[in-house]
Amino acid sequence: MRERKKQYFHPIEVTLDVVCGKWKGVILCLLQEKDYRFGELKDQLYSVTPKVLTQQLRELEEDGLIKRTVYAQVPPKVVYSLTPYGKDLEGTLRMMEKWGQAHQEKVGVNFNEEVSEAELS
Amino acid sequence: MRERKKQYFHPIEVTLDVVCGKWKGVILCLLQEKDYRFGELKDQLYSVTPKVLTQQLRELEEDGLIKRTVYAQVPPKVVYSLTPYGKDLEGTLRMMEKWGQAHQEKVGVNFNEEVSEAELS
DNA sequence: CAGGATCCACTTGGATACTG
DNA sequence: CAGTATCCAAGTGGATCCTG
């Protein structure tokens, strides 16, 4: 578990504290559907650097939301999956997703739906 | 509306972007129940400074979640309330609250349930 | 392949003091 | 009462390069 030094005044702070990292929300959403290898996650979040991705994953792991499985082989293979505990967040994540979608449509937030051809090569 | 420069890759990022400020979650939860004056909010979040509280409130306002009503009187009175749009977050907030509570009980997160006597005086 | 190590820029929030 | 104005420390994420 991640060492939490701070004192909370409201339960929602706990959830936000666990979910509010630059990439944590998306990572958790992705993992709801299937397990991912490190490199696969990196591709999905394509602008993330390995260092930061590792950070985010470690914190999620320390908070008990995801599990890291290492396959002893060369080249290495590491798979990230949700713990049962992490799966409990699914309903919440879906609602946040839905609200975000509504907000997006309302406000006209820009999404990157496609990566440019140059970046795909 | 707050100017969002960033590009989103997933709807949940929008929600997180709007809700992930140090005090935003709690503020929104409080406002679900009743309207609050600036000073009342400051008391509830008692360690927040006026500057930061103002920042958080302004951003929530720019994102269309809360409304700021100024009463032309001396001394000034400013009331913050949820917009209908902000109320749409209620279900989501409740779920986050509930999960946070469970996480708290599981992990043993420390809550400040009471303020010390010294600070109350 | 899945990272670790360094160094660095920027953002966020807090301390303190002041005001219409 | 409800903020502003300044200044500043810490945190957070990114760039770049290296490795078992």
PDB file of C-alpha atoms (C1' of nucleotides) in Angstrom:
ATOM      1  CA  MET A   1       0.000   0.000   0.000  1.00  0.00           C
ATOM      2  CA  ARG A   2       1.131   3.471  -0.742  1.00  0.00           C
ATOM      3  CA  GLU A   3       2.108   5.470   2.256  1.00  0.00           C
ATOM      4  CA  ARG A   4      -0.439   8.179   2.726  1.00  0.00           C
ATOM      5  CA  LYS A   5       0.763  10.895   5.007  1.00  0.00           C
ATOM      6  CA  LYS A   6      -2.141  13.196   4.587  1.00  0.00           C
ATOM      7  CA  GLN A   7      -5.246  13.377   6.660  1.00  0.00           C
ATOM      8  CA  TYR A   8      -8.524  13.174   4.865  1.00  0.00           C
ATOM      9  CA  PHE A   9     -11.589  15.168   5.714  1.00  0.00           C
ATOM     10  CA  HIS A  10     -13.974  13.507   3.320  1.00  0.00           C
ATOM     11  CA  PRO A  11     -14.131  10.010   1.815  1.00  0.00           C
ATOM     12  CA  ILE A  12     -14.088  11.313  -1.715  1.00  0.00           C
ATOM     13  CA  GLU A  13     -10.572  12.602  -1.183  1.00  0.00           C
ATOM     14  CA  VAL A  14      -9.375   9.034  -0.830  1.00  0.00           C
ATOM     15  CA  THR A  15     -10.761   8.048  -4.196  1.00  0.00           C
ATOM     16  CA  LEU A  16      -9.442  11.142  -5.897  1.00  0.00           C
ATOM     17  CA  ASP A  17      -6.068  10.655  -4.303  1.00  0.00           C
ATOM     18  CA  VAL A  18      -5.866   7.195  -5.796  1.00  0.00           C
ATOM     19  CA  VAL A  19      -7.193   8.035  -9.246  1.00  0.00           C
ATOM     20  CA  CYS A  20      -5.781  11.494  -9.907  1.00  0.00           C
ATOM     21  CA  GLY A  21      -2.589  10.884 -11.774  1.00  0.00           C
ATOM     22  CA  LYS A  22      -2.023  12.064 -15.293  1.00  0.00           C
ATOM     23  CA  TRP A  23      -2.659   8.595 -16.756  1.00  0.00           C
ATOM     24  CA  LYS A  24      -4.296   6.630 -13.987  1.00  0.00           C
ATOM     25  CA  GLY A  25      -7.879   7.050 -15.071  1.00  0.00           C
ATOM     26  CA  VAL A  26      -7.229   5.858 -18.576  1.00  0.00           C
ATOM     27  CA  ILE A  27      -5.056   2.999 -17.386  1.00  0.00           C
ATOM     28  CA  LEU A  28      -7.806   1.785 -15.083  1.00  0.00           C
ATOM     29  CA  CYS A  29     -10.406   2.075 -17.817  1.00  0.00           C
ATOM     30  CA  LEU A  30      -8.264   0.100 -20.219  1.00  0.00           C
ATOM     31  CA  LEU A  31      -7.627  -2.609 -17.662  1.00  0.00           C
ATOM     32  CA  GLN A  32     -11.341  -3.052 -17.106  1.00  0.00           C
ATOM     33  CA  GLU A  33     -11.542  -4.661 -20.505  1.00  0.00           C
ATOM     34  CA  LYS A  34      -8.444  -6.776 -20.662  1.00  0.00           C
ATOM     35  CA  ASP A  35      -4.991  -7.249 -19.237  1.00  0.00           C
ATOM     36  CA  TYR A  36      -2.162  -5.299 -20.798  1.00  0.00           C
ATOM     37  CA  ARG A  37       1.544  -5.656 -21.161  1.00  0.00           C
ATOM     38  CA  PHE A  38       3.744  -2.690 -20.379  1.00  0.00           C
ATOM     39  CA  GLY A  39       4.433  -1.955 -23.990  1.00  0.00           C
ATOM     40  CA  GLU A  40       0.791  -2.242 -24.961  1.00  0.00           C
ATOM     41  CA  LEU A  41      -0.155   0.347 -22.382  1.00  0.00           C
ATOM     42  CA  LYS A  42       2.608   2.568 -23.623  1.00  0.00           C
ATOM     43  CA  ASP A  43       1.201   2.322 -27.121  1.00  0.00           C
ATOM     44  CA  GLN A  44      -2.317   3.137 -25.994  1.00  0.00           C
ATOM     45  CA  LEU A  45      -1.157   6.215 -24.063  1.00  0.00           C
ATOM     46  CA  TYR A  46       1.231   6.909 -26.798  1.00  0.00           C
ATOM     47  CA  SER A  47       2.696  10.176 -25.539  1.00  0.00           C
ATOM     48  CA  VAL A  48       3.653   8.805 -22.142  1.00  0.00           C
ATOM     49  CA  THR A  49       7.286   8.144 -21.329  1.00  0.00           C
ATOM     50  CA  PRO A  50       8.323   4.802 -19.835  1.00  0.00           C
ATOM     51  CA  LYS A  51       9.449   6.455 -16.643  1.00  0.00           C
ATOM     52  CA  VAL A  52       6.139   8.145 -15.983  1.00  0.00           C
ATOM     53  CA  LEU A  53       4.142   5.110 -16.990  1.00  0.00           C
ATOM     54  CA  THR A  54       6.128   3.033 -14.541  1.00  0.00           C
ATOM     55  CA  GLN A  55       5.453   5.568 -11.813  1.00  0.00           C
ATOM     56  CA  GLN A  56       1.736   5.540 -12.407  1.00  0.00           C
ATOM     57  CA  LEU A  57       1.613   1.755 -12.487  1.00  0.00           C
ATOM     58  CA  ARG A  58       3.660   1.415  -9.316  1.00  0.00           C
ATOM     59  CA  GLU A  59       1.353   3.743  -7.445  1.00  0.00           C
ATOM     60  CA  LEU A  60      -1.749   1.951  -8.636  1.00  0.00           C
ATOM     61  CA  GLU A  61      -0.105  -1.260  -7.542  1.00  0.00           C
ATOM     62  CA  GLU A  62       0.775   0.115  -4.119  1.00  0.00           C
ATOM     63  CA  ASP A  63      -2.800   1.232  -3.732  1.00  0.00           C
ATOM     64  CA  GLY A  64      -3.915  -2.307  -4.410  1.00  0.00           C
ATOM     65  CA  LEU A  65      -5.803  -1.602  -7.613  1.00  0.00           C
ATOM     66  CA  ILE A  66      -3.671  -3.486 -10.088  1.00  0.00           C
ATOM     67  CA  LYS A  67      -1.448  -6.521 -10.098  1.00  0.00           C
ATOM     68  CA  ARG A  68       1.909  -6.844 -11.807  1.00  0.00           C
ATOM     69  CA  THR A  69       2.802 -10.263 -13.135  1.00  0.00           C
ATOM     70  CA  VAL A  70       6.297 -10.975 -14.374  1.00  0.00           C
ATOM     71  CA  TYR A  71       6.945 -13.872 -16.708  1.00  0.00           C
ATOM     72  CA  ALA A  72      10.448 -15.207 -16.295  1.00  0.00           C
ATOM     73  CA  GLN A  73      11.545 -15.253 -19.891  1.00  0.00           C
ATOM     74  CA  VAL A  74      13.734 -13.441 -22.348  1.00  0.00           C
ATOM     75  CA  PRO A  75      12.746 -10.942 -23.536  1.00  0.00           C
ATOM     76  CA  PRO A  76      10.830 -10.055 -20.388  1.00  0.00           C
ATOM     77  CA  LYS A  77       7.060  -9.996 -20.323  1.00  0.00           C
ATOM     78  CA  VAL A  78       5.134  -8.106 -17.707  1.00  0.00           C
ATOM     79  CA  VAL A  79       1.373  -8.108 -17.560  1.00  0.00           C
ATOM     80  CA  TYR A  80      -0.773  -5.695 -15.656  1.00  0.00           C
ATOM     81  CA  SER A  81      -4.240  -6.681 -14.513  1.00  0.00           C
ATOM     82  CA  LEU A  82      -6.879  -5.410 -12.148  1.00  0.00           C
ATOM     83  CA  THR A  83      -7.198  -6.849  -8.689  1.00  0.00           C
ATOM     84  CA  PRO A  84     -10.735  -7.727  -7.586  1.00  0.00           C
ATOM     85  CA  TYR A  85     -10.458  -4.580  -5.589  1.00  0.00           C
ATOM     86  CA  GLY A  86      -9.638  -2.553  -8.660  1.00  0.00           C
ATOM     87  CA  LYS A  87     -12.634  -4.037 -10.390  1.00  0.00           C
ATOM     88  CA  ASP A  88     -14.838  -2.509  -7.724  1.00  0.00           C
ATOM     89  CA  LEU A  89     -14.073   0.831  -9.296  1.00  0.00           C
ATOM     90  CA  GLU A  90     -15.660  -0.161 -12.574  1.00  0.00           C
ATOM     91  CA  GLY A  91     -19.065   1.338 -11.883  1.00  0.00           C
ATOM     92  CA  THR A  92     -17.522   4.580 -10.760  1.00  0.00           C
ATOM     93  CA  LEU A  93     -15.227   4.744 -13.740  1.00  0.00           C
ATOM     94  CA  ARG A  94     -18.098   4.122 -16.134  1.00  0.00           C
ATOM     95  CA  MET A  95     -20.048   6.991 -14.625  1.00  0.00           C
ATOM     96  CA  MET A  96     -17.071   9.301 -14.872  1.00  0.00           C
ATOM     97  CA  GLU A  97     -16.593   8.210 -18.439  1.00  0.00           C
ATOM     98  CA  LYS A  98     -20.208   8.920 -19.256  1.00  0.00           C
ATOM     99  CA  TRP A  99     -20.173  12.331 -17.651  1.00  0.00           C
ATOM    100  CA  GLY A 100     -16.949  13.172 -19.432  1.00  0.00           C
ATOM    101  CA  GLN A 101     -18.532  12.257 -22.716  1.00  0.00           C
ATOM    102  CA  ALA A 102     -21.511  14.481 -22.026  1.00  0.00           C
ATOM    103  CA  HIS A 103     -19.238  17.313 -20.989  1.00  0.00           C
ATOM    104  CA  GLN A 104     -17.229  16.841 -24.109  1.00  0.00           C
ATOM    105  CA  GLU A 105     -20.286  17.072 -26.311  1.00  0.00           C
ATOM    106  CA  LYS A 106     -21.599  20.045 -24.411  1.00  0.00           C
ATOM    107  CA  VAL A 107     -18.430  22.072 -24.324  1.00  0.00           C
ATOM    108  CA  GLY A 108     -16.832  20.816 -27.494  1.00  0.00           C
ATOM    109  CA  VAL A 109     -13.693  19.427 -25.958  1.00  0.00           C
ATOM    110  CA  ASN A 110     -11.186  18.259 -28.485  1.00  0.00           C
ATOM    111  CA  PHE A 111     -10.343  14.632 -28.685  1.00  0.00           C
ATOM    112  CA  ASN A 112      -7.546  12.979 -30.536  1.00  0.00           C
ATOM    113  CA  GLU A 113      -9.449  10.318 -32.344  1.00  0.00           C
ATOM    114  CA  GLU A 114      -6.696   9.449 -34.706  1.00  0.00           C
ATOM    115  CA  VAL A 115      -2.994   9.632 -34.674  1.00  0.00           C
ATOM    116  CA  SER A 116      -1.448  11.288 -37.681  1.00  0.00           C
ATOM    117  CA  GLU A 117      -0.072   9.050 -40.363  1.00  0.00           C
ATOM    118  CA  ALA A 118       3.439  10.169 -39.646  1.00  0.00           C
ATOM    119  CA  GLU A 119       3.178   9.012 -36.073  1.00  0.00           C
ATOM    120  CA  LEU A 120       1.728   5.686 -37.057  1.00  0.00           C
ATOM    121  CA  SER A 121       4.714   4.640 -39.075  1.00  0.00           C
TER     122      SER A 121
ATOM    123  CA  MET B   1     -15.660  27.755 -19.672  1.00  0.00           C
ATOM    124  CA  ARG B   2     -12.129  27.042 -18.731  1.00  0.00           C
ATOM    125  CA  GLU B   3      -9.734  27.040 -21.598  1.00  0.00           C
ATOM    126  CA  ARG B   4      -8.544  23.506 -22.106  1.00  0.00           C
ATOM    127  CA  LYS B   5      -5.489  23.321 -24.239  1.00  0.00           C
ATOM    128  CA  LYS B   6      -4.889  19.661 -23.902  1.00  0.00           C
ATOM    129  CA  GLN B   7      -6.131  16.934 -26.140  1.00  0.00           C
ATOM    130  CA  TYR B   8      -7.999  14.115 -24.531  1.00  0.00           C
ATOM    131  CA  PHE B   9      -7.661  10.489 -25.461  1.00  0.00           C
ATOM    132  CA  HIS B  10     -10.392   9.147 -23.274  1.00  0.00           C
ATOM    133  CA  PRO B  11     -13.628  10.641 -21.905  1.00  0.00           C
ATOM    134  CA  ILE B  12     -12.659   9.941 -18.331  1.00  0.00           C
ATOM    135  CA  GLU B  13      -9.808  12.407 -18.628  1.00  0.00           C
ATOM    136  CA  VAL B  14     -12.336  15.188 -19.035  1.00  0.00           C
ATOM    137  CA  THR B  15     -14.048  14.348 -15.785  1.00  0.00           C
ATOM    138  CA  LEU B  16     -10.809  13.961 -13.917  1.00  0.00           C
ATOM    139  CA  ASP B  17      -9.522  17.208 -15.328  1.00  0.00           C
ATOM    140  CA  VAL B  18     -12.543  19.005 -13.944  1.00  0.00           C
ATOM    141  CA  VAL B  19     -12.649  17.326 -10.559  1.00  0.00           C
ATOM    142  CA  CYS B  20      -8.978  16.848  -9.686  1.00  0.00           C
ATOM    143  CA  GLY B  21      -8.063  19.866  -7.651  1.00  0.00           C
ATOM    144  CA  LYS B  22      -6.986  19.662  -4.069  1.00  0.00           C
ATOM    145  CA  TRP B  23     -10.390  20.765  -2.753  1.00  0.00           C
ATOM    146  CA  LYS B  24     -12.741  20.361  -5.688  1.00  0.00           C
ATOM    147  CA  GLY B  25     -14.156  16.987  -4.784  1.00  0.00           C
ATOM    148  CA  VAL B  26     -15.084  18.030  -1.284  1.00  0.00           C
ATOM    149  CA  ILE B  27     -16.477  21.335  -2.453  1.00  0.00           C
ATOM    150  CA  LEU B  28     -18.738  19.604  -4.944  1.00  0.00           C
ATOM    151  CA  CYS B  29     -19.882  17.105  -2.348  1.00  0.00           C
ATOM    152  CA  LEU B  30     -20.713  19.854   0.099  1.00  0.00           C
ATOM    153  CA  LEU B  31     -22.634  21.801  -2.496  1.00  0.00           C
ATOM    154  CA  GLN B  32     -24.763  18.775  -3.281  1.00  0.00           C
ATOM    155  CA  GLU B  33     -26.467  19.270   0.055  1.00  0.00           C
ATOM    156  CA  LYS B  34     -26.837  23.007   0.297  1.00  0.00           C
ATOM    157  CA  ASP B  35     -25.517  26.294  -0.938  1.00  0.00           C
ATOM    158  CA  TYR B  36     -22.527  27.775   0.805  1.00  0.00           C
ATOM    159  CA  ARG B  37     -21.084  31.184   1.380  1.00  0.00           C
ATOM    160  CA  PHE B  38     -17.377  31.710   0.811  1.00  0.00           C
ATOM    161  CA  GLY B  39     -16.597  31.841   4.512  1.00  0.00           C
ATOM    162  CA  GLU B  40     -18.655  28.765   5.243  1.00  0.00           C
ATOM    163  CA  LEU B  41     -16.702  26.765   2.707  1.00  0.00           C
ATOM    164  CA  LYS B  42     -13.494  28.074   4.163  1.00  0.00           C
ATOM    165  CA  ASP B  43     -14.584  26.847   7.582  1.00  0.00           C
ATOM    166  CA  GLN B  44     -15.504  23.415   6.293  1.00  0.00           C
ATOM    167  CA  LEU B  45     -12.158  22.999   4.524  1.00  0.00           C
ATOM    168  CA  TYR B  46     -10.524  24.633   7.411  1.00  0.00           C
ATOM    169  CA  SER B  47      -6.894  24.401   6.327  1.00  0.00           C
ATOM    170  CA  VAL B  48      -7.458  26.016   2.948  1.00  0.00           C
ATOM    171  CA  THR B  49      -6.224  29.524   2.302  1.00  0.00           C
ATOM    172  CA  PRO B  50      -8.572  32.098   0.768  1.00  0.00           C
ATOM    173  CA  LYS B  51      -6.395  32.380  -2.298  1.00  0.00           C
ATOM    174  CA  VAL B  52      -6.505  28.698  -3.090  1.00  0.00           C
ATOM    175  CA  LEU B  53     -10.175  28.395  -2.285  1.00  0.00           C
ATOM    176  CA  THR B  54     -10.892  31.224  -4.698  1.00  0.00           C
ATOM    177  CA  GLN B  55      -8.843  29.485  -7.366  1.00  0.00           C
ATOM    178  CA  GLN B  56     -10.696  26.225  -6.982  1.00  0.00           C
ATOM    179  CA  LEU B  57     -14.070  27.948  -7.023  1.00  0.00           C
ATOM    180  CA  ARG B  58     -13.218  30.008 -10.086  1.00  0.00           C
ATOM    181  CA  GLU B  59     -12.193  26.928 -12.009  1.00  0.00           C
ATOM    182  CA  LEU B  60     -15.316  25.036 -11.057  1.00  0.00           C
ATOM    183  CA  GLU B  61     -17.281  28.069 -12.172  1.00  0.00           C
ATOM    184  CA  GLU B  62     -15.452  28.268 -15.474  1.00  0.00           C
ATOM    185  CA  ASP B  63     -16.171  24.620 -16.029  1.00  0.00           C
ATOM    186  CA  GLY B  64     -19.848  25.334 -15.524  1.00  0.00           C
ATOM    187  CA  LEU B  65     -20.324  23.226 -12.417  1.00  0.00           C
ATOM    188  CA  ILE B  66     -21.085  25.919  -9.895  1.00  0.00           C
ATOM    189  CA  LYS B  67     -22.668  29.344  -9.865  1.00  0.00           C
ATOM    190  CA  ARG B  68     -21.423  32.379  -7.980  1.00  0.00           C
ATOM    191  CA  THR B  69     -24.079  34.771  -6.732  1.00  0.00           C
ATOM    192  CA  VAL B  70     -23.074  38.129  -5.335  1.00  0.00           C
ATOM    193  CA  TYR B  71     -25.435  40.027  -3.086  1.00  0.00           C
ATOM    194  CA  ALA B  72     -24.898  43.765  -3.322  1.00  0.00           C
ATOM    195  CA  GLN B  73     -24.646  44.592   0.312  1.00  0.00           C
ATOM    196  CA  VAL B  74     -22.162  45.570   2.981  1.00  0.00           C
ATOM    197  CA  PRO B  75     -20.539  43.474   4.201  1.00  0.00           C
ATOM    198  CA  PRO B  76     -20.450  41.467   0.990  1.00  0.00           C
ATOM    199  CA  LYS B  77     -22.209  38.154   0.686  1.00  0.00           C
ATOM    200  CA  VAL B  78     -21.334  35.629  -1.969  1.00  0.00           C
ATOM    201  CA  VAL B  79     -23.124  32.346  -2.319  1.00  0.00           C
ATOM    202  CA  TYR B  80     -21.931  29.357  -4.270  1.00  0.00           C
ATOM    203  CA  SER B  81     -24.380  26.831  -5.615  1.00  0.00           C
ATOM    204  CA  LEU B  82     -24.416  23.976  -8.061  1.00  0.00           C
ATOM    205  CA  THR B  83     -25.627  24.496 -11.587  1.00  0.00           C
ATOM    206  CA  PRO B  84     -28.046  21.866 -12.912  1.00  0.00           C
ATOM    207  CA  TYR B  85     -25.040  20.643 -14.780  1.00  0.00           C
ATOM    208  CA  GLY B  86     -23.035  20.295 -11.595  1.00  0.00           C
ATOM    209  CA  LYS B  87     -25.883  18.328 -10.094  1.00  0.00           C
ATOM    210  CA  ASP B  88     -25.446  15.758 -12.824  1.00  0.00           C
ATOM    211  CA  LEU B  89     -22.249  14.760 -11.092  1.00  0.00           C
ATOM    212  CA  GLU B  90     -24.066  13.755  -7.941  1.00  0.00           C
ATOM    213  CA  GLY B  91     -24.348  10.072  -8.758  1.00  0.00           C
ATOM    214  CA  THR B  92     -20.717   9.892  -9.706  1.00  0.00           C
ATOM    215  CA  LEU B  93     -19.618  11.718  -6.590  1.00  0.00           C
ATOM    216  CA  ARG B  94     -21.676   9.428  -4.402  1.00  0.00           C
ATOM    217  CA  MET B  95     -20.014   6.396  -5.920  1.00  0.00           C
ATOM    218  CA  MET B  96     -16.594   7.877  -5.441  1.00  0.00           C
ATOM    219  CA  GLU B  97     -17.497   8.686  -1.883  1.00  0.00           C
ATOM    220  CA  LYS B  98     -18.646   5.168  -1.245  1.00  0.00           C
ATOM    221  CA  TRP B  99     -15.559   3.605  -2.736  1.00  0.00           C
ATOM    222  CA  GLY B 100     -13.386   5.956  -0.758  1.00  0.00           C
ATOM    223  CA  GLN B 101     -15.102   4.890   2.396  1.00  0.00           C
ATOM    224  CA  ALA B 102     -14.549   1.235   1.614  1.00  0.00           C
ATOM    225  CA  HIS B 103     -10.922   1.895   0.778  1.00  0.00           C
ATOM    226  CA  GLN B 104     -10.548   3.777   4.019  1.00  0.00           C
ATOM    227  CA  GLU B 105     -11.932   0.905   6.036  1.00  0.00           C
ATOM    228  CA  LYS B 106      -9.852  -1.621   4.151  1.00  0.00           C
ATOM    229  CA  VAL B 107      -6.569   0.191   4.293  1.00  0.00           C
ATOM    230  CA  GLY B 108      -7.081   2.096   7.500  1.00  0.00           C
ATOM    231  CA  VAL B 109      -6.681   5.558   6.119  1.00  0.00           C
ATOM    232  CA  ASN B 110      -6.643   8.231   8.765  1.00  0.00           C
ATOM    233  CA  PHE B 111      -9.424  10.704   8.888  1.00  0.00           C
ATOM    234  CA  ASN B 112      -9.597  13.871  10.866  1.00  0.00           C
ATOM    235  CA  GLU B 113     -12.942  13.466  12.457  1.00  0.00           C
ATOM    236  CA  GLU B 114     -12.412  16.175  14.962  1.00  0.00           C
ATOM    237  CA  VAL B 115     -10.370  19.296  15.135  1.00  0.00           C
ATOM    238  CA  SER B 116      -8.234  19.645  18.209  1.00  0.00           C
ATOM    239  CA  GLU B 117      -9.543  21.840  20.969  1.00  0.00           C
ATOM    240  CA  ALA B 118      -6.773  24.337  20.462  1.00  0.00           C
ATOM    241  CA  GLU B 119      -7.797  24.867  16.850  1.00  0.00           C
ATOM    242  CA  LEU B 120     -11.424  25.217  17.769  1.00  0.00           C
ATOM    243  CA  SER B 121     -10.882  28.204  20.009  1.00  0.00           C
TER     244      SER B 121
ATOM    245  C1'  DC C   1      10.999  -5.754 -23.568  1.00  0.00           C
ATOM    246  C1'  DA C   2      10.431  -3.305 -19.577  1.00  0.00           C
ATOM    247  C1'  DG C   3      12.222  -0.627 -17.279  1.00  0.00           C
ATOM    248  C1'  DG C   4      16.056   2.596 -14.211  1.00  0.00           C
ATOM    249  C1'  DA C   5      18.815   7.032 -13.756  1.00  0.00           C
ATOM    250  C1'  DT C   6      19.330  12.033 -14.229  1.00  0.00           C
ATOM    251  C1'  DC C   7      18.158  16.353 -14.895  1.00  0.00           C
ATOM    252  C1'  DC C   8      14.828  19.788 -15.555  1.00  0.00           C
ATOM    253  C1'  DA C   9      10.391  22.829 -16.530  1.00  0.00           C
ATOM    254  C1'  DC C  10       6.167  23.758 -15.107  1.00  0.00           C
ATOM    255  C1'  DT C  11       2.241  23.538 -12.289  1.00  0.00           C
ATOM    256  C1'  DT C  12      -0.112  23.497  -7.883  1.00  0.00           C
ATOM    257  C1'  DG C  13      -0.801  24.866  -3.636  1.00  0.00           C
ATOM    258  C1'  DG C  14       0.556  27.307   0.571  1.00  0.00           C
ATOM    259  C1'  DA C  15       2.359  31.523   3.628  1.00  0.00           C
ATOM    260  C1'  DT C  16       1.759  35.986   4.476  1.00  0.00           C
ATOM    261  C1'  DA C  17       0.078  40.501   4.054  1.00  0.00           C
ATOM    262  C1'  DC C  18      -3.209  43.734   2.313  1.00  0.00           C
ATOM    263  C1'  DT C  19      -8.087  45.759   0.548  1.00  0.00           C
ATOM    264  C1'  DG C  20     -12.968  47.445  -1.298  1.00  0.00           C
TER     265       DG C  20
ATOM    266  C1'  DC D   1     -16.844  39.429   4.327  1.00  0.00           C
ATOM    267  C1'  DA D   2     -14.755  37.958   0.401  1.00  0.00           C
ATOM    268  C1'  DG D   3     -11.495  38.263  -1.697  1.00  0.00           C
ATOM    269  C1'  DT D   4      -6.111  40.162  -4.112  1.00  0.00           C
ATOM    270  C1'  DA D   5      -1.211  40.423  -4.503  1.00  0.00           C
ATOM    271  C1'  DT D   6       3.460  38.445  -3.961  1.00  0.00           C
ATOM    272  C1'  DC D   7       6.515  35.244  -3.198  1.00  0.00           C
ATOM    273  C1'  DC D   8       7.910  30.608  -2.773  1.00  0.00           C
ATOM    274  C1'  DA D   9       8.470  25.277  -1.823  1.00  0.00           C
ATOM    275  C1'  DA D  10       7.226  20.978  -3.246  1.00  0.00           C
ATOM    276  C1'  DG D  11       5.361  17.935  -6.302  1.00  0.00           C
ATOM    277  C1'  DT D  12       4.609  16.023 -10.837  1.00  0.00           C
ATOM    278  C1'  DG D  13       5.456  14.945 -15.250  1.00  0.00           C
ATOM    279  C1'  DG D  14       8.579  15.068 -19.229  1.00  0.00           C
ATOM    280  C1'  DA D  15      13.246  14.603 -22.080  1.00  0.00           C
ATOM    281  C1'  DT D  16      16.960  11.977 -22.784  1.00  0.00           C
ATOM    282  C1'  DC D  17      20.020   8.322 -22.282  1.00  0.00           C
ATOM    283  C1'  DC D  18      21.217   3.849 -20.463  1.00  0.00           C
ATOM    284  C1'  DT D  19      20.569  -1.465 -19.140  1.00  0.00           C
ATOM    285  C1'  DG D  20      19.553  -6.588 -17.493  1.00  0.00           C
TER     286       DG D  20
END
